[in-house]
Amino acid sequence: MPEGKSRKVTVIMPAFNSETYIERSVKSVLSQTHRNLELIVVDDGSTDRTAQILGRLGRDDSRLRVIHTENHGPALARNAALDEVSEDTDYVTFIDADDEYLADALAYAMESAESGAELILTGFVIVEADGREREYNEFDCLVRPEDMRTAFPRLYKANLLNQVWAKFYSARRLKESGISFKDYLWGEDRLFVFDFLEQCPLIAVRSECKYRYIMHAGESLISKFYPKKFQVCIEADIRAQELCERFGVSDDADLRYMFAKSVFSCITTLFSPGCSLGEEGKLLYIREISSNPRVQKRCRDTSGGLPANTLCRILRKGHPRTILNTFRAVALVGDRAPDLFMKLKHRK
């Protein structure tokens, strides 16, 4: 790179009916101290004022590009943006339309570009609706292929590989590999990150939390029910095991823990407001999960401690009514004691 020329970062934001928060989110990108950037927002078939807000913001800053599509979900929206990344882009990153960056987020990440890292992970903060903040980060380090034997389980359990955001990806590597998002409404982030990890020769981990994931009043800590969620959990665990073999991971207790947590999440979503399954439908769904050979084999002896392993034992015994009632109680904890629920959910 010529001396004095800063690296160009393309930020991708899918947006659907985001009129309440998108202006703040867009401005957190355009006001970055690192100025060499473009922001591609995909208006994913919004029916509110999202398009008008983006049009106004775009007139004030030519670095904002807006793509309008029919509503297909965030995965395909991100793929549409990836197709539009300019040739002179050095790194690609992602942000959700209701989240925000700290002002120096891009500059902080680009400090690690000097190392030649093709994936840069930064810490992030979950901001709960009552204003409490919870940080997720790991210590500064460079991770080479020979380090992945220990780094992969550690970073995965630290919740740094689950989301597509708070990461900066080599644009060249993305283009050459052809990696894209699978058309899922949950878990597509993790699969994308796994696919990139397999191709990545050098990772930089930065400890400071520069991305703010914002939870809003009225949002439940229990994820929405998604019929394909268990299918995606299985697919993600298969990929995780493949990466363990590739990186020479000898003890995958952390990986089993992450799989178990995702299975627990599948069941707790049965108690989300949007789940339309009746009692018998929920019992059938639980029976399908608990009898699955991968669940029986993998949901045991995890690194998650007593709470996780107790739930694993209940799950493996396969009594649908007992499982239903147990996870009904877990969901109640999420509603009545959110701080405890978050500590259990994101235990490192």
Coordinates of N, CA and C in Angstrom, one line a residue, residues 162-298:
N162 N -19.7 -16.1 17.0 CA -21.1 -16.4 16.7 C -21.7 -15.4 15.8
Q163 N -21.2 -14.1 15.8 CA -21.8 -13.1 15.1 C -20.9 -12.6 13.9
V164 N -21.6 -12.1 12.9 CA -20.8 -11.6 11.8 C -20.2 -10.2 12.0
W165 N -20.8 -9.5 12.9 CA -20.3 -8.1 13.2 C -19.2 -8.1 14.2
A166 N -18.6 -6.9 14.4 CA -17.4 -6.8 15.3 C -16.2 -7.5 14.7
K167 N -16.2 -7.7 13.4 CA -15.1 -8.4 12.7 C -14.8 -7.7 11.4
F168 N -13.6 -7.8 10.9 CA -13.2 -7.1 9.7 C -12.5 -8.2 8.8
Y169 N -13.1 -8.4 7.6 CA -12.7 -9.5 6.8 C -11.9 -8.9 5.6
S170 N -10.8 -9.6 5.2 CA -10.1 -9.2 4.0 C -11.0 -9.3 2.8
A171 N -11.2 -8.2 2.1 CA -12.1 -8.1 0.9 C -11.5 -9.0 -0.2
R172 N -10.2 -9.1 -0.3 CA -9.6 -9.9 -1.3 C -9.9 -11.4 -1.0
R173 N -9.8 -11.8 0.2 CA -10.0 -13.2 0.6 C -11.5 -13.5 0.4
L174 N -12.4 -12.6 0.7 CA -13.8 -12.9 0.5 C -14.1 -13.1 -1.0
K175 N -13.5 -12.2 -1.9 CA -13.8 -12.3 -3.3 C -13.2 -13.6 -3.9
E176 N -12.0 -14.0 -3.5 CA -11.3 -15.2 -4.0 C -12.0 -16.4 -3.6
S177 N -12.5 -16.5 -2.3 CA -13.1 -17.7 -1.8 C -14.6 -17.8 -2.2
G178 N -15.2 -16.7 -2.5 CA -16.7 -16.8 -2.9 C -17.6 -17.1 -1.7
I179 N -17.1 -16.9 -0.5 CA -17.9 -17.1 0.7 C -19.1 -16.2 0.7
S180 N -20.3 -16.7 1.1 CA -21.5 -15.9 1.2 C -22.4 -16.5 2.3
F181 N -23.5 -15.8 2.6 CA -24.4 -16.2 3.6 C -25.4 -17.2 3.1
K182 N -25.6 -18.2 3.9 CA -26.7 -19.2 3.6 C -28.1 -18.5 4.0
D183 N -29.1 -18.9 3.3 CA -30.4 -18.2 3.5 C -31.1 -18.8 4.7
Y184 N -30.6 -18.4 5.9 CA -31.3 -18.8 7.1 C -31.6 -17.5 7.9
L185 N -32.5 -17.6 8.8 CA -32.9 -16.4 9.6 C -32.2 -16.4 11.0
W186 N -31.5 -17.5 11.2 CA -30.7 -17.6 12.5 C -29.5 -18.5 12.2
G187 N -28.3 -18.1 12.7 CA -27.2 -19.0 12.6 C -26.3 -18.8 11.4
E188 N -26.8 -18.0 10.4 CA -26.1 -17.8 9.2 C -24.8 -17.0 9.5
D189 N -24.7 -16.2 10.5 CA -23.5 -15.5 10.9 C -22.4 -16.5 11.2
R190 N -22.7 -17.5 12.1 CA -21.7 -18.4 12.6 C -21.2 -19.2 11.4
L191 N -22.0 -19.7 10.5 CA -21.6 -20.5 9.4 C -20.7 -19.6 8.5
F192 N -21.0 -18.4 8.3 CA -20.1 -17.5 7.5 C -18.8 -17.3 8.1
V193 N -18.7 -17.1 9.4 CA -17.5 -16.9 10.1 C -16.6 -18.2 10.1
F194 N -17.3 -19.4 10.2 CA -16.6 -20.6 10.2 C -15.9 -20.8 8.8
D195 N -16.7 -20.5 7.7 CA -16.2 -20.7 6.4 C -15.0 -19.8 6.2
F196 N -15.0 -18.6 6.7 CA -13.9 -17.6 6.5 C -12.7 -18.1 7.3
L197 N -12.9 -18.6 8.6 CA -11.8 -19.1 9.4 C -11.0 -20.2 8.7
E198 N -11.7 -21.0 7.9 CA -11.1 -22.1 7.3 C -10.1 -21.6 6.2
Q199 N -10.4 -20.4 5.7 CA -9.5 -19.8 4.6 C -8.5 -18.9 5.1
C200 N -8.5 -18.5 6.4 CA -7.8 -17.4 6.9 C -6.4 -17.8 7.5
P201 N -5.3 -17.2 7.0 CA -4.0 -17.5 7.4 C -3.5 -16.7 8.7
L202 N -4.1 -15.6 9.0 CA -3.7 -14.8 10.1 C -4.9 -14.0 10.7
I203 N -5.1 -14.2 12.0 CA -6.2 -13.5 12.7 C -5.6 -12.5 13.7
A204 N -6.1 -11.3 13.8 CA -5.8 -10.4 14.9 C -6.9 -10.3 15.8
V205 N -6.7 -10.5 17.1 CA -7.7 -10.3 18.1 C -7.4 -9.0 18.9
R206 N -8.4 -8.1 19.0 CA -8.2 -6.8 19.7 C -9.2 -6.8 20.9
S207 N -8.7 -6.4 22.0 CA -9.4 -6.5 23.3 C -10.5 -5.5 23.5
E208 N -10.3 -4.3 23.0 CA -11.2 -3.2 23.3 C -12.6 -3.4 22.6
C209 N -13.6 -3.0 23.3 CA -15.0 -3.2 22.8 C -15.5 -2.0 22.0
K210 N -15.5 -2.1 20.7 CA -15.8 -1.0 19.9 C -17.2 -1.1 19.2
Y211 N -17.9 -2.2 19.3 CA -19.2 -2.4 18.7 C -20.2 -2.5 19.8
R212 N -21.3 -1.8 19.6 CA -22.4 -1.8 20.7 C -23.6 -2.5 20.1
Y213 N -24.0 -3.6 20.7 CA -25.2 -4.3 20.3 C -26.3 -3.9 21.2
I214 N -27.3 -3.2 20.7 CA -28.3 -2.5 21.5 C -29.6 -3.4 21.6
M215 N -30.0 -3.7 22.8 CA -31.3 -4.3 23.0 C -32.3 -3.2 23.4
H216 N -33.5 -3.4 23.0 CA -34.5 -2.3 23.1 C -35.6 -2.8 24.1
A217 N -36.3 -1.8 24.7 CA -37.4 -2.1 25.6 C -38.4 -2.9 24.9
G218 N -38.9 -3.9 25.6 CA -39.9 -4.8 25.1 C -39.3 -6.0 24.4
E219 N -38.0 -6.0 24.1 CA -37.4 -7.2 23.5 C -37.2 -8.3 24.5
S220 N -37.5 -9.5 24.1 CA -37.3 -10.7 25.0 C -35.8 -11.2 24.9
L221 N -35.3 -11.7 26.0 CA -34.0 -12.3 25.9 C -34.1 -13.7 25.2
I222 N -35.3 -14.2 25.1 CA -35.5 -15.5 24.5 C -35.7 -15.2 23.0
S223 N -34.8 -15.9 22.2 CA -34.9 -15.7 20.7 C -36.2 -16.1 20.2
K224 N -36.5 -15.5 19.0 CA -37.8 -15.9 18.3 C -37.7 -17.3 17.9
F225 N -38.9 -18.0 17.9 CA -39.0 -19.3 17.4 C -38.8 -19.3 15.9
Y226 N -37.9 -20.2 15.4 CA -37.5 -20.4 14.0 C -37.5 -21.9 13.7
P227 N -38.4 -22.4 12.9 CA -38.5 -23.8 12.6 C -37.3 -24.5 12.2
K228 N -36.4 -23.8 11.5 CA -35.2 -24.4 11.0 C -34.0 -24.2 11.9
K229 N -34.2 -23.7 13.1 CA -33.1 -23.4 14.0 C -32.3 -24.7 14.4
F230 N -33.0 -25.7 14.7 CA -32.3 -27.0 15.1 C -31.5 -27.5 14.0
Q231 N -32.0 -27.4 12.7 CA -31.3 -27.8 11.6 C -30.0 -27.1 11.4
V232 N -30.1 -25.7 11.7 CA -28.9 -24.9 11.6 C -27.9 -25.2 12.7
C233 N -28.4 -25.5 13.9 CA -27.5 -26.0 15.0 C -26.7 -27.2 14.7
I234 N -27.4 -28.2 14.0 CA -26.7 -29.4 13.6 C -25.6 -29.0 12.6
E235 N -26.0 -28.2 11.6 CA -25.0 -27.8 10.6 C -23.8 -27.1 11.1
A236 N -24.1 -26.2 12.1 CA -23.0 -25.4 12.7 C -22.0 -26.4 13.5
D237 N -22.6 -27.3 14.2 CA -21.8 -28.2 15.0 C -21.0 -29.1 14.1
I238 N -21.5 -29.6 13.0 CA -20.7 -30.4 12.0 C -19.6 -29.6 11.5
R239 N -19.8 -28.3 11.2 CA -18.7 -27.4 10.7 C -17.7 -27.2 11.8
A240 N -18.2 -27.0 13.0 CA -17.2 -26.8 14.1 C -16.3 -28.1 14.3
Q241 N -16.9 -29.2 14.2 CA -16.1 -30.5 14.3 C -15.1 -30.6 13.1
E242 N -15.5 -30.2 12.0 CA -14.6 -30.2 10.8 C -13.4 -29.3 11.1
L243 N -13.7 -28.1 11.6 CA -12.6 -27.2 11.9 C -11.7 -27.7 13.0
C244 N -12.3 -28.4 14.0 CA -11.5 -29.0 15.1 C -10.5 -30.0 14.5
E245 N -11.0 -30.8 13.5 CA -10.1 -31.8 12.9 C -9.0 -31.0 12.0
R246 N -9.4 -30.0 11.4 CA -8.5 -29.2 10.5 C -7.4 -28.6 11.4
F247 N -7.8 -28.0 12.6 CA -6.9 -27.3 13.4 C -6.2 -28.2 14.4
G248 N -6.5 -29.5 14.5 CA -5.9 -30.4 15.4 C -6.3 -30.2 16.9
V249 N -7.6 -29.8 17.1 CA -8.1 -29.6 18.4 C -8.3 -31.0 19.0
S250 N -7.7 -31.2 20.2 CA -7.8 -32.6 20.8 C -8.9 -32.7 21.8
D251 N -9.3 -31.6 22.4 CA -10.4 -31.6 23.4 C -11.5 -30.7 23.0
D252 N -12.6 -31.2 22.6 CA -13.7 -30.3 22.1 C -14.8 -30.1 23.1
A253 N -14.5 -30.1 24.4 CA -15.5 -29.9 25.4 C -16.2 -28.5 25.2
D254 N -15.4 -27.5 24.8 CA -15.9 -26.2 24.6 C -16.9 -26.2 23.4
L255 N -16.5 -27.0 22.4 CA -17.4 -27.0 21.2 C -18.7 -27.8 21.6
R256 N -18.6 -28.8 22.4 CA -19.9 -29.5 22.8 C -20.7 -28.6 23.7
Y257 N -20.1 -27.7 24.5 CA -20.8 -26.8 25.3 C -21.6 -25.8 24.4
M258 N -20.9 -25.3 23.4 CA -21.6 -24.3 22.5 C -22.7 -25.0 21.7
F259 N -22.5 -26.3 21.3 CA -23.6 -27.0 20.7 C -24.8 -27.2 21.6
A260 N -24.5 -27.6 22.9 CA -25.6 -27.8 23.8 C -26.3 -26.5 24.1
K261 N -25.6 -25.4 24.2 CA -26.3 -24.1 24.4 C -27.2 -23.7 23.2
S262 N -26.8 -24.0 22.0 CA -27.6 -23.8 20.9 C -28.9 -24.6 20.9
V263 N -28.7 -25.9 21.3 CA -29.9 -26.8 21.4 C -30.8 -26.3 22.5
F264 N -30.3 -25.8 23.6 CA -31.1 -25.3 24.7 C -31.9 -24.1 24.2
S265 N -31.3 -23.3 23.3 CA -31.9 -22.1 22.8 C -33.1 -22.5 21.9
C266 N -32.9 -23.6 21.1 CA -34.0 -24.1 20.3 C -35.3 -24.4 21.1
I267 N -35.0 -24.9 22.3 CA -36.2 -25.3 23.1 C -36.8 -24.1 23.8
T268 N -35.9 -23.2 24.3 CA -36.5 -22.0 25.0 C -37.3 -21.2 24.1
T269 N -37.0 -21.2 22.8 CA -37.8 -20.4 21.8 C -39.2 -20.8 21.7
L270 N -39.5 -22.1 22.2 CA -40.9 -22.5 22.2 C -41.7 -21.6 23.1
F271 N -41.1 -20.9 24.0 CA -41.8 -20.0 25.0 C -41.8 -18.5 24.6
S272 N -41.3 -18.3 23.4 CA -41.3 -16.9 22.9 C -42.6 -16.5 22.4
P273 N -43.0 -15.2 22.5 CA -44.3 -14.8 22.1 C -44.8 -15.2 20.7
G274 N -43.8 -15.3 19.8 CA -44.2 -15.6 18.4 C -44.4 -17.1 18.1
C275 N -44.1 -18.0 19.0 CA -44.3 -19.4 18.7 C -45.7 -19.8 18.7
S276 N -46.1 -20.3 17.5 CA -47.5 -20.7 17.3 C -47.8 -22.2 17.6
L277 N -46.8 -22.9 18.0 CA -47.1 -24.3 18.3 C -47.9 -24.5 19.6
G278 N -48.8 -25.4 19.6 CA -49.6 -25.8 20.8 C -48.8 -26.7 21.6
E279 N -49.3 -27.2 22.7 CA -48.6 -28.1 23.7 C -48.2 -29.3 23.0
E280 N -49.0 -30.0 22.2 CA -48.6 -31.2 21.5 C -47.5 -31.0 20.5
G281 N -47.6 -29.9 19.8 CA -46.6 -29.5 18.8 C -45.3 -29.3 19.4
K282 N -45.3 -28.7 20.6 CA -44.0 -28.5 21.3 C -43.4 -29.8 21.8
L283 N -44.3 -30.7 22.3 CA -43.8 -32.0 22.7 C -43.2 -32.8 21.5
L284 N -43.8 -32.7 20.4 CA -43.3 -33.4 19.2 C -41.9 -32.8 18.8
Y285 N -41.8 -31.5 18.9 CA -40.6 -30.8 18.5 C -39.4 -31.2 19.5
I286 N -39.8 -31.3 20.8 CA -38.8 -31.7 21.8 C -38.4 -33.1 21.6
R287 N -39.3 -34.0 21.2 CA -39.0 -35.4 21.0 C -38.0 -35.5 19.8
E288 N -38.2 -34.7 18.8 CA -37.3 -34.7 17.6 C -35.9 -34.4 18.0
I289 N -35.8 -33.3 18.9 CA -34.5 -32.8 19.3 C -33.8 -33.9 20.2
S290 N -34.5 -34.3 21.3 CA -33.9 -35.2 22.3 C -33.5 -36.5 21.7
S291 N -34.2 -37.0 20.7 CA -33.9 -38.3 20.2 C -32.8 -38.2 19.1
N292 N -32.4 -37.1 18.7 CA -31.4 -36.9 17.6 C -30.1 -37.5 18.1
P293 N -29.5 -38.4 17.2 CA -28.2 -39.0 17.6 C -27.1 -38.1 18.0
R294 N -27.0 -36.9 17.3 CA -26.0 -36.0 17.6 C -26.2 -35.3 19.0
V295 N -27.4 -35.1 19.3 CA -27.7 -34.5 20.6 C -27.4 -35.5 21.7
Q296 N -27.7 -36.8 21.5 CA -27.4 -37.8 22.5 C -25.9 -38.0 22.7
K297 N -25.2 -37.9 21.6 CA -23.7 -38.1 21.6 C -23.0 -36.8 22.1
R298 N -23.4 -35.7 21.7 CA -22.6 -34.4 21.9 C -23.0 -33.7 23.2

